[in-house]
Amino acid sequence: MFGHHSRRPARGAALALIASMLLLVLSACAQRDDRQGGERAAGIHADNVAYTTASKPAAAKAYSDEELVKELPGFKNGYKKVNGVKLHYVEGGKGEPLFILPGWPVTWYSFRSMMPELSKYYHLYVVEYRGMGSSDKPQSGYDKKTMAADIHALAQALGYERIYIAGHDIGATIAYAYAANYPQATKKVLLMDASHPNENFLNIPILPPAGVYDESNPERAKFYWWFAVNTIPGLSEQLLQGKQLDLVYNWIYDYMGYTKDALSKKEREVYLAAYSQPDALRAGNEWYKTFREDIETFKTYPPLSVPALGIAGVSGYGMLEQFLSEHAPNSRTVKLEKTGHWIMEENPQAAARLFRSFFR
């Protein structure tokens, strides 16, 4: 029954089956959401969460970069067109240049708690790369080598030959590609809770291992089912409309934190508003659709020649430590206890101290 099939279902039927399964998951999420307590449930119940697409009955709150950056005195928005795409970044501070790349599904705003402290020592550029936030969302160019080329061109356009660079999640994959392709332009590189796509990604099982959904264990291993879902052409864009987008993304925000209240109500609203914009959902999925290509490209890279630091939460430490120990000879990895995937929001003080001790 689970071996080779002589007949394959039509593509439309297969997608319909997948869509039906995902809708069942969404329904289960809605029922689960009604049972949750604490800070998150108080503001993020399925029945009162702000809808986020054109099908919503009431307009979602829009958060402009101009409005959000006012929360950070001394910072400002910047925009530059490089490699044919306009990139948005938030800039502030004085000192050596430090470029920071956020992850999925968040934006530059995820680093706001670390930015004031880091700006005392560095000239910060928190960059929304190709496909994120207020940056352009073209149809192609989402392999990590091309995205690293975007950041390299941005650094040069801003007048820098060499930079410190750090990234979280998808941002970490780009930061590594930057250091691998431009070692002469990289002083040091820092990865947060994610490695560059490599052959280990091909070993992720299609069925979840035992314990990955055990909510009583905040240090449980995680099951990255969205790696596969985000690669299905057009499916997320069709299914994740309005309330459904909020349900799925809030589930992920809960699941990847050490506790369910790792991200505040406002943080979630900012990110949901950003990813509900035209082309934003598609562009975010493009980062995952290139993983196969990224894995093949990674095979051509020699061991990383620049100093590297990994910072991981309790569930991401093993993967990142193994990756860096194998591919970055001059590296070490630090595990932050009682911290989940959202390091910069769950444990910003400890993360900022590690940035400061490493980037010097």
Short mmCIF file of C-alpha atoms in Angstrom, two decimals:
data_model
loop_
_atom_site.label_atom_id
_atom_site.label_comp_id
_atom_site.label_asym_id
_atom_site.label_seq_id
_atom_site.Cartn_x
_atom_site.Cartn_y
_atom_site.Cartn_z
CA MET A 1 0.00 0.00 0.00
CA PHE A 2 2.85 2.41 0.73
CA GLY A 3 5.13 1.24 -2.08
CA HIS A 4 5.19 2.09 -5.78
CA HIS A 5 1.83 2.87 -7.39
CA SER A 6 1.23 2.03 -11.02
CA ARG A 7 -1.23 4.91 -11.40
CA ARG A 8 -0.88 8.47 -10.17
CA PRO A 9 -3.81 10.74 -9.37
CA ALA A 10 -4.28 13.78 -11.56
CA ARG A 11 -2.53 16.91 -10.35
CA GLY A 12 -5.83 18.64 -9.62
CA ALA A 13 -7.07 15.75 -7.54
CA ALA A 14 -3.82 15.59 -5.61
CA LEU A 15 -3.94 19.28 -4.80
CA ALA A 16 -7.57 18.98 -3.81
CA LEU A 17 -6.66 16.19 -1.40
CA ILE A 18 -3.82 18.25 0.09
CA ALA A 19 -6.10 21.26 0.36
CA SER A 20 -8.73 19.20 2.17
CA MET A 21 -6.12 17.91 4.62
CA LEU A 22 -4.82 21.41 5.32
CA LEU A 23 -8.35 22.68 5.89
CA LEU A 24 -8.81 19.93 8.46
CA VAL A 25 -5.64 21.18 10.17
CA LEU A 26 -6.99 24.73 10.10
CA SER A 27 -10.25 23.58 11.64
CA ALA A 28 -8.34 21.76 14.37
CA CYS A 29 -6.26 24.89 14.97
CA ALA A 30 -9.43 26.93 15.41
CA GLN A 31 -10.78 24.47 17.99
CA ARG A 32 -7.42 24.37 19.76
CA ASP A 33 -7.20 28.17 19.77
CA ASP A 34 -10.45 28.41 21.73
CA ARG A 35 -8.94 26.30 24.51
CA GLN A 36 -5.77 28.34 24.98
CA GLY A 37 -5.29 30.54 28.01
CA GLY A 38 -2.79 33.18 29.02
CA GLU A 39 -1.73 36.39 27.30
CA ARG A 40 -1.94 35.06 23.77
CA ALA A 41 -5.50 33.75 24.14
CA ALA A 42 -6.60 37.07 25.59
CA GLY A 43 -5.68 38.92 22.42
CA ILE A 44 -5.41 36.35 19.64
CA HIS A 45 -8.55 34.18 19.83
CA ALA A 46 -9.70 32.93 16.44
CA ASP A 47 -13.00 34.72 16.91
CA ASN A 48 -11.54 38.18 17.55
CA VAL A 49 -8.18 38.18 15.74
CA ALA A 50 -7.77 40.91 13.10
CA TYR A 51 -8.42 39.54 9.62
CA THR A 52 -5.70 40.19 7.11
CA THR A 53 -6.86 39.99 3.47
CA ALA A 54 -9.35 41.54 1.09
CA SER A 55 -11.98 38.95 2.09
CA LYS A 56 -12.06 40.22 5.70
CA PRO A 57 -15.22 41.89 6.99
CA ALA A 58 -13.21 44.61 8.76
CA ALA A 59 -9.92 46.20 7.75
CA ALA A 60 -6.79 44.90 9.45
CA LYS A 61 -4.59 47.49 11.10
CA ALA A 62 -1.82 48.55 8.77
CA TYR A 63 1.60 49.24 10.29
CA SER A 64 3.81 51.48 8.20
CA ASP A 65 7.59 51.44 8.50
CA GLU A 66 7.41 55.15 9.26
CA GLU A 67 5.10 54.49 12.19
CA LEU A 68 7.06 51.54 13.59
CA VAL A 69 10.50 53.13 13.35
CA LYS A 70 9.31 55.98 15.59
CA GLU A 71 9.47 53.46 18.45
CA LEU A 72 13.26 53.43 18.02
CA PRO A 73 14.79 56.90 18.49
CA GLY A 74 17.89 57.34 16.38
CA PHE A 75 16.78 54.88 13.67
CA LYS A 76 15.43 55.63 10.22
CA ASN A 77 14.16 53.82 7.16
CA GLY A 78 16.28 53.45 4.05
CA TYR A 79 15.68 52.14 0.55
CA LYS A 80 18.11 51.24 -2.22
CA LYS A 81 17.72 49.49 -5.54
CA VAL A 82 20.42 46.88 -6.13
CA ASN A 83 20.51 43.88 -8.47
CA GLY A 84 17.24 45.09 -9.94
CA VAL A 85 15.29 44.98 -6.61
CA LYS A 86 14.46 47.71 -4.13
CA LEU A 87 15.50 46.71 -0.62
CA HIS A 88 14.18 48.28 2.58
CA TYR A 89 16.32 48.52 5.70
CA VAL A 90 16.19 50.22 9.09
CA GLU A 91 19.43 52.01 9.96
CA GLY A 92 20.89 53.46 13.13
CA GLY A 93 23.88 53.65 15.43
CA LYS A 94 27.57 54.33 14.99
CA GLY A 95 30.57 52.07 14.61
CA GLU A 96 31.48 49.09 12.47
CA PRO A 97 28.78 48.05 9.97
CA LEU A 98 26.57 45.19 11.14
CA PHE A 99 23.94 43.84 8.73
CA ILE A 100 21.11 41.82 10.29
CA LEU A 101 18.71 39.66 8.27
CA PRO A 102 15.38 38.56 9.87
CA GLY A 103 13.51 35.30 9.29
CA TRP A 104 10.11 33.84 8.34
CA PRO A 105 7.37 34.74 9.04
CA VAL A 106 8.52 37.98 10.69
CA THR A 107 10.10 41.27 9.53
CA TRP A 108 12.77 43.78 10.57
CA TYR A 109 10.56 44.61 13.56
CA SER A 110 11.51 41.31 15.21
CA PHE A 111 14.92 42.78 16.15
CA ARG A 112 13.57 46.00 17.67
CA SER A 113 14.36 44.90 21.27
CA MET A 114 18.02 44.32 20.39
CA MET A 115 18.55 47.31 18.13
CA PRO A 116 18.92 50.10 20.74
CA GLU A 117 21.63 48.18 22.63
CA LEU A 118 23.51 47.10 19.51
CA SER A 119 23.39 50.62 18.07
CA LYS A 120 25.70 51.75 20.89
CA TYR A 121 28.52 49.78 19.28
CA TYR A 122 27.65 49.26 15.58
CA HIS A 123 26.14 51.02 12.62
CA LEU A 124 23.15 48.70 12.21
CA TYR A 125 21.30 47.83 9.03
CA VAL A 126 18.35 45.51 9.66
CA VAL A 127 17.54 44.50 6.10
CA GLU A 128 14.30 43.19 4.64
CA TYR A 129 15.74 41.14 1.81
CA ARG A 130 14.14 40.18 -1.48
CA GLY A 131 10.51 39.18 -0.85
CA MET A 132 10.17 40.51 2.71
CA GLY A 133 8.17 43.41 4.11
CA SER A 134 8.63 46.65 2.16
CA SER A 135 11.25 45.25 -0.20
CA ASP A 136 10.43 44.21 -3.75
CA LYS A 137 8.89 40.80 -4.39
CA PRO A 138 9.97 39.72 -7.89
CA GLN A 139 9.01 36.43 -9.49
CA SER A 140 12.50 34.91 -9.24
CA GLY A 141 15.90 35.17 -7.60
CA TYR A 142 15.10 33.51 -4.26
CA ASP A 143 18.00 31.08 -4.18
CA LYS A 144 20.28 32.03 -1.32
CA LYS A 145 23.29 32.73 -3.53
CA THR A 146 21.35 35.38 -5.45
CA MET A 147 19.91 36.83 -2.25
CA ALA A 148 23.42 37.02 -0.77
CA ALA A 149 24.47 38.88 -3.92
CA ASP A 150 21.67 41.38 -3.21
CA ILE A 151 23.06 42.03 0.28
CA HIS A 152 26.62 42.30 -1.04
CA ALA A 153 25.49 44.86 -3.62
CA LEU A 154 23.62 46.76 -0.89
CA ALA A 155 26.68 46.86 1.35
CA GLN A 156 28.79 48.17 -1.53
CA ALA A 157 26.16 50.76 -2.44
CA LEU A 158 26.26 51.97 1.18
CA GLY A 159 30.05 52.32 0.95
CA TYR A 160 31.26 49.20 2.76
CA GLU A 161 33.90 46.76 1.55
CA ARG A 162 33.68 44.45 4.59
CA ILE A 163 30.85 43.96 7.09
CA TYR A 164 29.72 41.95 10.06
CA ILE A 165 26.63 39.97 9.10
CA ALA A 166 24.03 38.07 11.13
CA GLY A 167 20.80 36.32 10.26
CA HIS A 168 17.90 34.52 11.89
CA ASP A 169 16.02 31.60 10.28
CA ILE A 170 15.86 32.30 6.51
CA GLY A 171 18.11 35.27 7.20
CA ALA A 172 20.72 32.86 8.57
CA THR A 173 20.72 30.89 5.32
CA ILE A 174 21.45 34.12 3.43
CA ALA A 175 24.10 35.23 5.91
CA TYR A 176 25.93 31.93 5.50
CA ALA A 177 25.71 32.20 1.69
CA TYR A 178 27.12 35.71 1.98
CA ALA A 179 30.13 34.52 3.98
CA ALA A 180 30.65 31.55 1.64
CA ASN A 181 30.53 33.62 -1.54
CA TYR A 182 32.16 36.82 -0.27
CA PRO A 183 34.69 35.83 2.42
CA GLN A 184 36.81 38.85 1.53
CA ALA A 185 33.81 41.07 2.30
CA THR A 186 32.89 39.29 5.55
CA LYS A 187 34.50 40.11 8.87
CA LYS A 188 32.45 37.61 10.88
CA VAL A 189 29.12 35.82 10.44
CA LEU A 190 26.49 34.88 13.04
CA LEU A 191 23.67 32.38 12.50
CA MET A 192 20.57 32.30 14.71
CA ASP A 193 18.70 28.99 15.05
CA ALA A 194 19.13 27.87 11.43
CA SER A 195 21.74 26.52 9.06
CA HIS A 196 22.16 26.86 5.32
CA PRO A 197 20.09 24.24 3.45
CA ASN A 198 22.15 21.07 3.19
CA GLU A 199 21.61 17.36 2.58
CA ASN A 200 20.33 16.85 6.12
CA PHE A 201 17.20 18.68 5.01
CA LEU A 202 16.46 15.74 2.70
CA ASN A 203 16.23 13.47 5.74
CA ILE A 204 13.33 15.34 7.34
CA PRO A 205 10.55 12.70 7.58
CA ILE A 206 7.14 13.18 6.00
CA LEU A 207 5.49 11.95 9.21
CA PRO A 208 6.17 13.65 12.57
CA PRO A 209 8.44 11.86 15.03
CA ALA A 210 7.01 11.06 18.43
CA GLY A 211 6.81 13.91 20.90
CA VAL A 212 7.11 16.88 18.56
CA TYR A 213 3.61 18.10 19.47
CA ASP A 214 3.85 17.39 23.20
CA GLU A 215 2.87 20.79 24.59
CA SER A 216 3.86 19.77 28.11
CA ASN A 217 7.52 19.69 27.00
CA PRO A 218 8.76 23.15 25.91
CA GLU A 219 12.13 21.64 24.93
CA ARG A 220 10.65 19.10 22.52
CA ALA A 221 12.13 18.68 19.07
CA LYS A 222 10.25 20.53 16.34
CA PHE A 223 8.70 19.17 13.16
CA TYR A 224 9.06 21.58 10.23
CA TRP A 225 6.02 20.53 8.19
CA TRP A 226 5.82 23.95 6.52
CA PHE A 227 9.09 23.23 4.68
CA ALA A 228 7.00 21.03 2.40
CA VAL A 229 3.72 22.98 2.43
CA ASN A 230 5.46 26.22 1.42
CA THR A 231 6.83 24.58 -1.72
CA ILE A 232 3.43 23.58 -3.17
CA PRO A 233 2.79 25.99 -6.07
CA GLY A 234 -0.11 28.33 -5.35
CA LEU A 235 -1.66 26.34 -2.50
CA SER A 236 -0.87 28.65 0.41
CA GLU A 237 -1.91 31.71 -1.58
CA GLN A 238 -5.32 30.13 -2.19
CA LEU A 239 -5.93 28.69 1.26
CA LEU A 240 -4.38 31.17 3.65
CA GLN A 241 -6.88 33.97 3.28
CA GLY A 242 -7.96 36.19 6.14
CA LYS A 243 -8.77 34.17 9.24
CA GLN A 244 -6.97 31.10 7.87
CA LEU A 245 -3.68 33.00 7.55
CA ASP A 246 -4.02 34.22 11.13
CA LEU A 247 -4.76 30.72 12.42
CA VAL A 248 -1.81 29.05 10.72
CA TYR A 249 0.77 31.75 11.42
CA ASN A 250 -0.34 32.15 15.04
CA TRP A 251 -0.02 28.37 15.42
CA ILE A 252 3.57 28.62 14.15
CA TYR A 253 4.33 31.59 16.42
CA ASP A 254 3.07 29.51 19.37
CA TYR A 255 4.73 26.27 18.34
CA MET A 256 8.21 27.68 17.75
CA GLY A 257 8.40 29.65 20.99
CA TYR A 258 9.56 28.19 24.28
CA THR A 259 6.16 29.28 25.59
CA LYS A 260 3.04 30.28 23.69
CA ASP A 261 3.29 33.92 24.73
CA ALA A 262 6.75 34.35 23.21
CA LEU A 263 5.38 36.90 20.74
CA SER A 264 3.07 39.68 21.86
CA LYS A 265 -0.26 40.60 20.30
CA LYS A 266 1.24 43.64 18.56
CA GLU A 267 4.20 41.69 17.21
CA ARG A 268 1.85 39.16 15.68
CA GLU A 269 -0.32 41.89 14.19
CA VAL A 270 2.69 43.57 12.59
CA TYR A 271 3.88 40.33 11.00
CA LEU A 272 0.43 39.19 9.89
CA ALA A 273 -0.22 42.56 8.27
CA ALA A 274 3.10 42.33 6.41
CA TYR A 275 2.57 38.80 5.10
CA SER A 276 -1.02 39.46 4.03
CA GLN A 277 0.08 42.14 1.54
CA PRO A 278 -0.12 41.44 -2.21
CA ASP A 279 2.55 38.96 -3.28
CA ALA A 280 3.97 38.69 0.26
CA LEU A 281 2.72 35.16 0.89
CA ARG A 282 4.00 33.98 -2.49
CA ALA A 283 7.37 35.66 -2.01
CA GLY A 284 7.85 34.13 1.44
CA ASN A 285 7.15 30.69 0.02
CA GLU A 286 9.76 31.27 -2.69
CA TRP A 287 12.48 31.20 -0.03
CA TYR A 288 11.53 27.54 0.58
CA LYS A 289 10.96 26.54 -3.02
CA THR A 290 14.65 27.07 -3.76
CA PHE A 291 15.90 24.76 -0.99
CA ARG A 292 16.74 21.98 -3.45
CA GLU A 293 18.79 24.40 -5.53
CA ASP A 294 20.40 25.79 -2.37
CA ILE A 295 21.43 22.29 -1.30
CA GLU A 296 23.14 21.65 -4.62
CA THR A 297 24.88 25.02 -4.49
CA PHE A 298 26.03 24.34 -0.94
CA LYS A 299 27.93 21.29 -2.18
CA THR A 300 30.21 23.61 -4.17
CA TYR A 301 31.22 25.68 -1.14
CA PRO A 302 34.50 24.97 0.66
CA PRO A 303 34.52 25.04 4.48
CA LEU A 304 33.74 28.52 5.76
CA SER A 305 36.93 30.52 6.17
CA VAL A 306 35.62 33.37 8.34
CA PRO A 307 34.87 33.26 12.09
CA ALA A 308 31.32 32.08 12.77
CA LEU A 309 29.03 31.98 15.79
CA GLY A 310 25.80 30.07 16.17
CA ILE A 311 23.11 31.12 18.65
CA ALA A 312 20.28 28.65 19.13
CA GLY A 313 17.26 27.99 21.27
CA VAL A 314 16.86 24.69 23.04
CA SER A 315 15.28 22.84 20.11
CA GLY A 316 17.46 24.29 17.35
CA TYR A 317 20.84 23.86 19.02
CA GLY A 318 21.63 20.31 17.90
CA MET A 319 21.08 21.00 14.21
CA LEU A 320 23.02 24.25 14.17
CA GLU A 321 25.91 22.96 16.29
CA GLN A 322 26.36 19.94 14.03
CA PHE A 323 26.23 22.06 10.88
CA LEU A 324 28.78 24.62 12.03
CA SER A 325 31.15 22.05 13.52
CA GLU A 326 31.22 20.27 10.16
CA HIS A 327 31.37 23.25 7.80
CA ALA A 328 32.86 26.20 9.70
CA PRO A 329 36.21 25.27 11.31
CA ASN A 330 36.50 28.58 13.15
CA SER A 331 33.12 28.46 14.89
CA ARG A 332 31.25 27.72 18.07
CA THR A 333 27.56 27.41 18.93
CA VAL A 334 25.83 28.69 22.06
CA LYS A 335 22.54 27.35 23.40
CA LEU A 336 20.24 29.78 25.19
CA GLU A 337 18.30 27.95 27.88
CA LYS A 338 14.53 28.37 28.18
CA THR A 339 14.52 30.04 24.77
CA GLY A 340 12.71 28.98 21.63
CA HIS A 341 13.11 29.93 17.99
CA TRP A 342 12.27 33.62 18.47
CA ILE A 343 15.60 34.37 20.16
CA MET A 344 15.65 38.12 19.48
CA GLU A 345 12.21 38.51 21.07
CA GLU A 346 12.36 35.84 23.79
CA ASN A 347 15.88 36.54 25.05
CA PRO A 348 17.11 39.82 23.51
CA GLN A 349 19.47 40.79 26.33
CA ALA A 350 21.43 37.53 26.20
CA ALA A 351 21.48 37.60 22.41
CA ALA A 352 22.75 41.19 22.37
CA ARG A 353 25.56 40.27 24.78
CA LEU A 354 26.61 37.41 22.48
CA PHE A 355 26.55 39.74 19.46
CA ARG A 356 28.71 42.22 21.33
CA SER A 357 31.27 39.67 22.53
CA PHE A 358 31.57 38.10 19.07
CA PHE A 359 31.55 41.16 16.79
CA ARG A 360 34.65 42.91 18.08
#
